């Protein structure tokens, strides 16, 4: 019995099972948790293929950071109310079916064509040899910061723009037109005001 | 026997299983001892005796508590979410246990002709794995707060998640300079990079008198605490905040939140939270030793050469665990807005600056340690200056107070 088969089997069952359970769960927090389970299982399959860096990042970024923020929002907005079954976007089901079919076709095509698409057409064992010689992280870093430097930098600029945009939109404007600090000032001054009141 | 080994997939798999089981058992045993030691040390600091009934010096006290908690009624509020409520304590404990896999506790031992490294898994992404487990650990606290279905746990859970996410960033950033200096994400490589003495590593190479003086310090090991101490302090502060212990124990502040996220937990589930916290303390201590204090490095006499590294590792880790206990016994709790201020406005910018300093210095090579020390001093001056600018840090300037509400 090969241990890799066992690990693959477990992660396959968990990923698929929790994805299906995610669709049918009623509670928004449970949905988020099933998504986390699916992502961790996916990270396991990345590990199995020797893509260590991607596996770690998958857990840190998706399962760790993004899903915790999801949970945070879900918890703060209240999840006791069941979602009303009114679709805000009309026709999204039709589009979803179409896109799903496209994705399925893509997966089947890649599976039939074999590994020539995977890892730049270098075949199944490419990652194994890369992991042995420069190492997983080094090879990835070299690719990111040499061949793909422009897309990489463009993506990071995009993220910064998104963050700045959110901050500008979310902050309330003060009476003089300046951006007013909302959280820290009010919180601390409120506390200090309370402390000042004599007994 | 061979049939079983082959069934499991060869002796690599068997070695891995044995290592995992041994590490798991050792970690749990350590945790039990740490719980007892904390009670004893705090008792000593408060001029009490502490647990002294069961076993010599009360060393079996934790075991007795464990048995008590095991047989206690497992209470669950009616409003609680059944499955999430049961899942949360497990999620609080397991990631901390898993993070131990990348901590090298010793060099290697040889059984027969097989070399066995004293680490569960030498991953080439070890540091990232540690951070990944830390980010999964947030779930335990957050879900416990939400699933309890009552007010105080929810407040505690939200506090905890905000705190842990904020300090996780500083924790991750404080590890980057070490990775830059060692040139590897593997904990084994980082420990190996700290071998030898400081005078070997181009401290004052070529400078006539200083070179001889540096020779005198050849007994000082080349640990990253010397060249990377700003990163170490950021790591330590963020690490303590990650464990939710004093002075960063706001998520479970008794006076404000009635124990926060674990208010509704009792019995064995509470025990899991409790153990999880102590496992986390051990992990942060072990990582501090591995990253900044040379890991298992230390003098190695000829007598039983394999046991000394383990001894050094346990000794150094024990010192850090003691520091944790000491802090808990002496430090008051931070106020929430100051906690956030410290994390976002001081630790994160400071670690970013230090990453840039390390990156710049590292590219040039020669006598980089000397330059790092200079930059470290500069860094503290900048930090001090930044801190002085904020009246709330020094308390020298009364903050401008506006009566937002209340009687005037």
Coordinates of C-alpha atoms in Angstrom, one line a residue, chain B:
Chain B
X1 CA 7.3 -7.2 11.5
X2 CA 8.6 -6.7 8.0
X3 CA 5.2 -7.4 6.6
X4 CA 3.8 -4.6 8.7
X5 CA 6.6 -2.2 7.6
X6 CA 6.0 -3.0 4.0
X7 CA 2.2 -2.7 4.4
X8 CA 2.7 0.8 5.8
X9 CA 4.9 1.8 2.9
X10 CA 8.5 1.1 3.9
X11 CA 10.7 2.2 6.7
X12 CA 10.6 5.9 5.8
X13 CA 6.9 5.9 6.7
X14 CA 7.5 3.9 9.8
X15 CA 10.2 6.3 11.0
X16 CA 7.8 9.2 10.3
X17 CA 5.1 7.6 12.3
X18 CA 7.4 6.8 15.2
X19 CA 8.8 10.3 15.2
X20 CA 5.2 11.8 15.2
X21 CA 4.1 9.6 18.1
X22 CA 7.2 10.4 20.2
X23 CA 7.0 14.1 19.5
X24 CA 3.3 14.2 20.3
X25 CA 3.8 12.3 23.6
X26 CA 6.8 14.4 24.5
X27 CA 5.0 17.6 23.8
X28 CA 2.0 16.7 25.9
X29 CA 4.2 15.6 28.8
X30 CA 6.1 18.9 28.5
X31 CA 2.9 20.7 28.6
X32 CA 1.7 19.0 31.7
X33 CA 5.0 19.8 33.4
X34 CA 4.8 23.5 32.2
X35 CA 1.3 23.8 33.7
X36 CA 2.6 22.6 37.0
X37 CA 5.8 24.7 36.8
X38 CA 3.8 27.8 36.1
X39 CA 1.7 27.3 39.2
X40 CA 4.8 26.7 41.3
X41 CA 6.7 29.6 39.9
X42 CA 3.8 32.1 40.2
X43 CA 3.2 30.8 43.7
X44 CA 6.8 31.4 44.6
X45 CA 6.7 34.9 43.2
X46 CA 3.6 35.6 45.3
X47 CA 5.2 34.1 48.4
X48 CA 2.8 31.1 48.4
X49 CA 3.6 27.4 48.3
X50 CA 1.5 26.3 45.3
X51 CA 0.4 22.8 44.6
X52 CA 2.1 20.4 47.0
X53 CA -0.3 17.6 47.7
X54 CA 0.0 15.0 45.0
X55 CA 3.5 13.6 44.2
X56 CA 6.8 15.2 45.1
X57 CA 6.4 19.0 45.1
X58 CA 2.9 18.5 43.8
X59 CA 4.2 17.5 40.3
X60 CA 1.1 15.3 39.7
X61 CA -1.2 18.2 40.3
X62 CA -1.9 18.7 36.5
X63 CA -2.7 15.0 36.1
X64 CA -5.2 15.3 39.0
X65 CA -6.8 18.4 37.4
X66 CA -7.0 16.6 34.1
X67 CA -8.8 13.7 35.7
X68 CA -11.2 16.1 37.4
X69 CA -11.9 17.9 34.2
X70 CA -12.4 14.6 32.3
X71 CA -15.2 13.5 34.7
X72 CA -16.8 16.9 35.0
X73 CA -20.2 17.5 33.3
X74 CA -19.8 18.6 29.7
X75 CA -22.1 21.5 29.7
X76 CA -23.4 23.1 26.5
X77 CA -25.7 26.2 26.4
X78 CA -29.1 25.7 24.6
X79 CA -28.3 28.5 22.2
X80 CA -24.9 27.0 21.2
X81 CA -24.2 25.7 17.8
X82 CA -23.7 22.0 18.5
X83 CA -21.0 21.0 15.9
X84 CA -19.0 24.2 15.9
X85 CA -19.0 24.2 19.7
X86 CA -17.4 20.7 19.7
X87 CA -15.0 21.6 16.9
X88 CA -13.6 24.8 18.4
X89 CA -11.5 23.3 21.2
X90 CA -9.9 20.8 18.9
X91 CA -9.0 23.6 16.4
X92 CA -7.5 25.5 19.3
X93 CA -5.2 22.7 20.2
X94 CA -4.3 20.7 17.1
X95 CA -2.5 23.5 15.0
X96 CA -0.2 24.2 18.0
X97 CA 0.7 20.5 18.2
X98 CA 1.2 20.3 14.5
X99 CA 3.5 23.3 14.4
X100 CA 6.0 21.3 16.6
X101 CA 6.8 19.2 13.5
X102 CA 9.3 21.7 12.1
X103 CA 11.2 22.3 15.4
X104 CA 14.6 20.6 15.4
X105 CA 15.1 19.3 19.0
X106 CA 18.6 17.9 18.4
X107 CA 21.2 16.9 15.8
X108 CA 20.7 13.3 14.8
X109 CA 21.0 9.9 16.2
X110 CA 22.2 6.7 14.6
X111 CA 20.3 3.5 15.1
X112 CA 22.1 0.6 13.4
X113 CA 23.2 2.2 10.2
X114 CA 20.3 4.5 9.9
X115 CA 20.7 8.2 10.5
X116 CA 17.6 9.7 12.2
X117 CA 17.3 13.5 12.3
X118 CA 15.7 14.7 15.5
X119 CA 13.0 16.7 13.8
X120 CA 9.6 15.4 12.7
X121 CA 9.8 17.0 9.2
X122 CA 12.5 19.1 7.7
X123 CA 10.4 21.0 5.3
X124 CA 12.1 23.5 3.0
X125 CA 9.2 25.8 3.8
X126 CA 9.4 25.2 7.5
X127 CA 8.9 28.9 8.6
X128 CA 5.8 29.2 6.3
X129 CA 4.4 26.0 7.8
X130 CA 4.8 27.5 11.3
X131 CA 2.9 30.6 10.1
X132 CA 0.3 28.5 8.4
X133 CA -0.4 26.6 11.6
X134 CA -0.6 29.9 13.5
X135 CA -3.2 31.2 11.1
X136 CA -5.3 28.1 11.5
X137 CA -5.1 28.4 15.2
X138 CA -7.1 31.6 15.1
X139 CA -10.2 29.5 14.2
X140 CA -10.4 27.8 17.6
X141 CA -10.9 31.0 19.5
X142 CA -13.1 32.7 16.9
X143 CA -15.4 29.7 16.6
X144 CA -15.6 29.1 20.3
X145 CA -16.7 32.7 20.8
X146 CA -19.3 32.4 18.1
X147 CA -20.6 28.9 18.8
X148 CA -21.2 29.5 22.5
X149 CA -24.3 31.5 21.6
X150 CA -23.9 34.0 24.4
X151 CA -22.6 37.6 24.7
X152 CA -19.3 37.5 26.4
X153 CA -17.8 34.7 24.4
X154 CA -18.7 36.5 21.2
X155 CA -17.0 39.7 22.4
X156 CA -14.0 37.6 23.5
X157 CA -13.9 35.8 20.2
X158 CA -14.0 39.0 18.1
X159 CA -11.4 40.6 20.3
X160 CA -9.2 37.5 20.0
X161 CA -9.5 37.3 16.2
X162 CA -8.7 41.0 15.8
X163 CA -5.7 40.6 18.1
X164 CA -4.4 37.4 16.6
X165 CA -4.7 38.6 13.0
X166 CA -3.0 41.9 13.8
X167 CA -0.1 40.3 15.7
X168 CA 0.3 37.5 13.2
X169 CA 1.3 40.1 10.6
X170 CA 4.1 41.4 12.9
X171 CA 5.1 37.8 13.8
X172 CA 5.4 36.8 10.1
X173 CA 7.3 40.0 9.3
X174 CA 9.7 39.5 12.2
X175 CA 10.7 36.1 10.8
X176 CA 11.6 37.5 7.3
X177 CA 14.9 39.1 8.4
X178 CA 16.0 35.8 9.9
X179 CA 15.1 34.0 6.7
X180 CA 17.0 36.7 4.7
X181 CA 20.1 36.3 6.8
X182 CA 20.0 32.5 6.8
X183 CA 19.0 32.3 3.1
X184 CA 16.5 29.5 3.8
X185 CA 13.1 28.8 5.1
X186 CA 14.1 25.5 6.6
X187 CA 14.5 25.5 10.4
X188 CA 17.3 23.0 10.1
X189 CA 19.3 25.3 7.8
X190 CA 18.6 28.3 10.1
X191 CA 20.0 26.3 13.1
X192 CA 23.0 25.3 11.0
X193 CA 23.6 28.9 10.0
X194 CA 24.0 29.8 13.7
X195 CA 26.7 27.2 14.3
X196 CA 30.2 28.4 15.1
X197 CA 31.4 31.5 16.9
X198 CA 30.9 35.2 16.2
X199 CA 34.6 35.8 15.5
X200 CA 34.5 33.4 12.5
X201 CA 31.8 35.4 10.7
X202 CA 33.7 38.4 9.4
X203 CA 32.9 40.6 12.3
X204 CA 35.9 42.9 12.0
X205 CA 37.8 41.2 9.3
X206 CA 40.8 43.1 8.1
X207 CA 40.6 45.8 10.9
X208 CA 44.0 45.5 12.7
X209 CA 43.2 45.9 16.4
X210 CA 39.5 45.1 16.4
X211 CA 40.3 41.8 14.7
X212 CA 42.4 40.7 17.7
X213 CA 39.7 41.9 20.1
X214 CA 37.1 40.0 18.2
X215 CA 39.3 36.9 18.6
X216 CA 38.9 37.2 22.3
X217 CA 35.1 36.8 21.9
X218 CA 35.5 33.5 20.0
X219 CA 33.6 31.7 22.8
X220 CA 30.4 33.7 21.9
X221 CA 28.2 31.6 19.6
X222 CA 27.1 33.1 16.3
X223 CA 23.4 33.3 17.2
X224 CA 21.0 35.5 15.4
X225 CA 20.1 37.2 18.7
X226 CA 23.3 39.4 18.2
X227 CA 22.7 40.5 14.6
X228 CA 18.9 40.2 14.6
X229 CA 17.8 41.3 18.0
X230 CA 15.3 43.9 16.8
X231 CA 13.6 41.0 14.9
X232 CA 13.8 38.9 18.1
X233 CA 12.0 41.5 20.2
X234 CA 9.3 41.9 17.7
X235 CA 8.9 38.2 17.4
X236 CA 8.8 37.8 21.2
X237 CA 6.1 40.5 21.7
X238 CA 4.0 39.3 18.8
X239 CA 4.5 35.7 20.0
X240 CA 3.2 36.5 23.4
X241 CA 0.3 38.3 21.9
X242 CA -0.4 35.2 19.7
X243 CA -0.7 33.0 22.7
X244 CA -3.3 35.3 24.2
X245 CA -1.4 35.4 27.5
X246 CA -0.7 38.3 29.9
X247 CA -0.1 41.1 29.2
X248 CA -2.0 40.4 26.0
X249 CA -4.8 38.3 27.5
X250 CA -7.6 40.7 26.5
X251 CA -9.6 38.0 24.8
X252 CA -10.0 36.2 28.1
X253 CA -10.0 39.2 30.4
X254 CA -11.9 38.0 33.5
X255 CA -12.9 41.4 34.7
X256 CA -14.3 42.5 31.4
X257 CA -15.5 39.5 29.6
X258 CA -16.0 36.8 32.2
X259 CA -13.2 34.7 30.7
X260 CA -14.1 35.6 27.1
X261 CA -14.3 32.9 24.5
X262 CA -14.2 29.9 26.9
X263 CA -16.9 31.2 29.3
X264 CA -19.3 28.5 28.3
X265 CA -16.8 25.7 28.1
X266 CA -16.3 23.2 30.9
X267 CA -14.9 19.7 31.5
X268 CA -12.7 18.1 28.9
X269 CA -13.4 20.8 26.2
X270 CA -12.1 23.5 28.5
X271 CA -9.1 21.3 29.2
X272 CA -8.4 21.3 25.5
X273 CA -8.3 25.1 25.3
X274 CA -6.2 25.2 28.4
X275 CA -3.7 22.6 27.0
X276 CA -3.7 24.4 23.7
X277 CA -2.6 27.6 25.3
X278 CA 0.3 25.9 27.0
X279 CA 1.3 24.0 23.9
X280 CA 1.3 27.3 22.1
X281 CA 3.6 28.8 24.8
X282 CA 6.0 25.9 24.4
X283 CA 6.0 26.2 20.5
X284 CA 6.7 30.0 20.6
X285 CA 9.5 29.4 23.1
X286 CA 10.9 26.6 20.9
X287 CA 10.7 28.7 17.8
X288 CA 12.4 31.7 19.6
X289 CA 15.3 29.3 20.5
X290 CA 15.5 27.8 17.1
X291 CA 15.5 31.1 15.2
X292 CA 17.5 33.4 17.5
X293 CA 19.3 31.3 20.1
X294 CA 21.0 28.7 17.9
X295 CA 18.4 25.9 18.4
X296 CA 20.1 22.8 19.8
X297 CA 23.6 24.3 19.5
X298 CA 25.9 24.3 22.5
X299 CA 29.0 22.7 24.0
X300 CA 29.1 19.0 23.1
X301 CA 31.3 16.8 25.4
X302 CA 32.3 13.3 24.3
X303 CA 30.1 11.6 26.8
X304 CA 26.9 10.6 25.1
X305 CA 27.3 13.2 22.3
X306 CA 23.7 12.9 21.0
X307 CA 22.0 13.8 24.3
X308 CA 23.7 17.2 24.7
X309 CA 21.9 19.0 21.9
X310 CA 18.6 17.8 23.2
X311 CA 19.6 19.0 26.7
X312 CA 20.6 22.4 25.4
X313 CA 17.4 22.7 23.4
X314 CA 15.2 21.8 26.4
X315 CA 17.2 24.1 28.7
X316 CA 16.9 27.1 26.4
X317 CA 13.2 26.5 25.7
X318 CA 12.6 26.2 29.5
X319 CA 14.2 29.6 30.0
X320 CA 11.7 31.1 27.5
X321 CA 8.8 29.3 29.2
X322 CA 10.0 30.8 32.4
X323 CA 9.9 34.2 30.8
X324 CA 6.3 33.7 29.8
X325 CA 5.4 32.8 33.4
X326 CA 7.3 35.7 34.7
X327 CA 5.5 38.1 32.4
X328 CA 2.2 36.7 33.5
X329 CA 3.0 37.2 37.1
X330 CA 4.2 40.7 36.8
X331 CA 2.6 42.5 33.8
X332 CA -0.7 44.3 33.9
X333 CA -3.1 43.9 30.9
X334 CA -3.0 46.3 28.0
X335 CA -5.9 48.4 27.2
X336 CA -7.5 47.4 23.9
X337 CA -6.8 50.5 21.8
X338 CA -3.2 50.5 23.0
X339 CA -2.9 46.9 22.0
X340 CA -4.0 47.7 18.4
X341 CA -1.8 50.8 18.4
X342 CA 1.2 48.8 19.4
X343 CA 0.6 46.1 16.8
X344 CA -0.3 48.2 13.8
X345 CA 1.5 51.5 14.4
X346 CA 4.7 50.3 16.0
X347 CA 5.5 46.6 15.5
X348 CA 4.5 46.3 11.9
X349 CA 6.3 49.5 10.7
X350 CA 9.3 48.6 12.8
X351 CA 9.5 45.1 11.4
X352 CA 9.2 46.5 7.8
X353 CA 12.0 48.9 8.4
X354 CA 14.2 46.1 9.9
X355 CA 13.4 43.8 6.9
X356 CA 14.7 46.6 4.6
X357 CA 17.8 47.1 6.7
X358 CA 18.6 43.4 6.7
X359 CA 18.0 43.1 3.0
X360 CA 20.2 46.1 2.1
X361 CA 23.0 44.9 4.4
X362 CA 22.8 41.3 3.3
X363 CA 23.4 42.2 -0.3
X364 CA 26.8 43.6 0.3
X365 CA 28.3 40.8 2.2
X366 CA 31.5 41.9 4.0
X367 CA 31.3 42.5 7.8
X368 CA 27.6 42.5 7.7
X369 CA 27.2 41.7 11.3
X370 CA 29.1 44.8 12.3
X371 CA 26.8 46.8 10.1
X372 CA 23.8 45.1 11.5
X373 CA 24.7 46.1 15.0
X374 CA 25.1 49.7 13.9
X375 CA 21.8 49.6 12.1
X376 CA 20.2 48.1 15.2
X377 CA 21.3 51.0 17.3
X378 CA 20.0 53.4 14.7
X379 CA 16.8 51.5 14.6
X380 CA 16.3 51.9 18.4
X381 CA 16.9 55.6 18.1
X382 CA 14.3 55.9 15.5
X383 CA 11.9 53.8 17.5
X384 CA 12.5 55.9 20.6
X385 CA 11.9 59.0 18.6
X386 CA 8.7 57.6 17.2
X387 CA 7.6 56.7 20.6
X388 CA 8.4 60.1 22.0
X389 CA 6.2 61.6 19.4
X390 CA 3.2 59.8 20.8
X391 CA 1.9 61.3 24.0
X392 CA 0.1 58.1 24.9
X393 CA 3.3 56.1 25.1
X394 CA 5.2 58.3 27.4
X395 CA 2.3 59.9 29.3
X396 CA 4.3 63.1 29.4
X397 CA 1.7 65.0 27.4
X398 CA -1.9 64.9 28.5
X399 CA -3.9 63.9 25.4
X400 CA -6.4 66.5 24.2
X401 CA -9.7 65.5 25.7
X402 CA -13.0 66.2 24.1
X403 CA -16.2 65.4 25.9
X404 CA -18.0 63.3 23.4
X405 CA -20.9 62.4 25.6
X406 CA -21.8 62.4 29.2
X407 CA -22.5 65.4 31.5
X408 CA -20.5 68.5 31.0

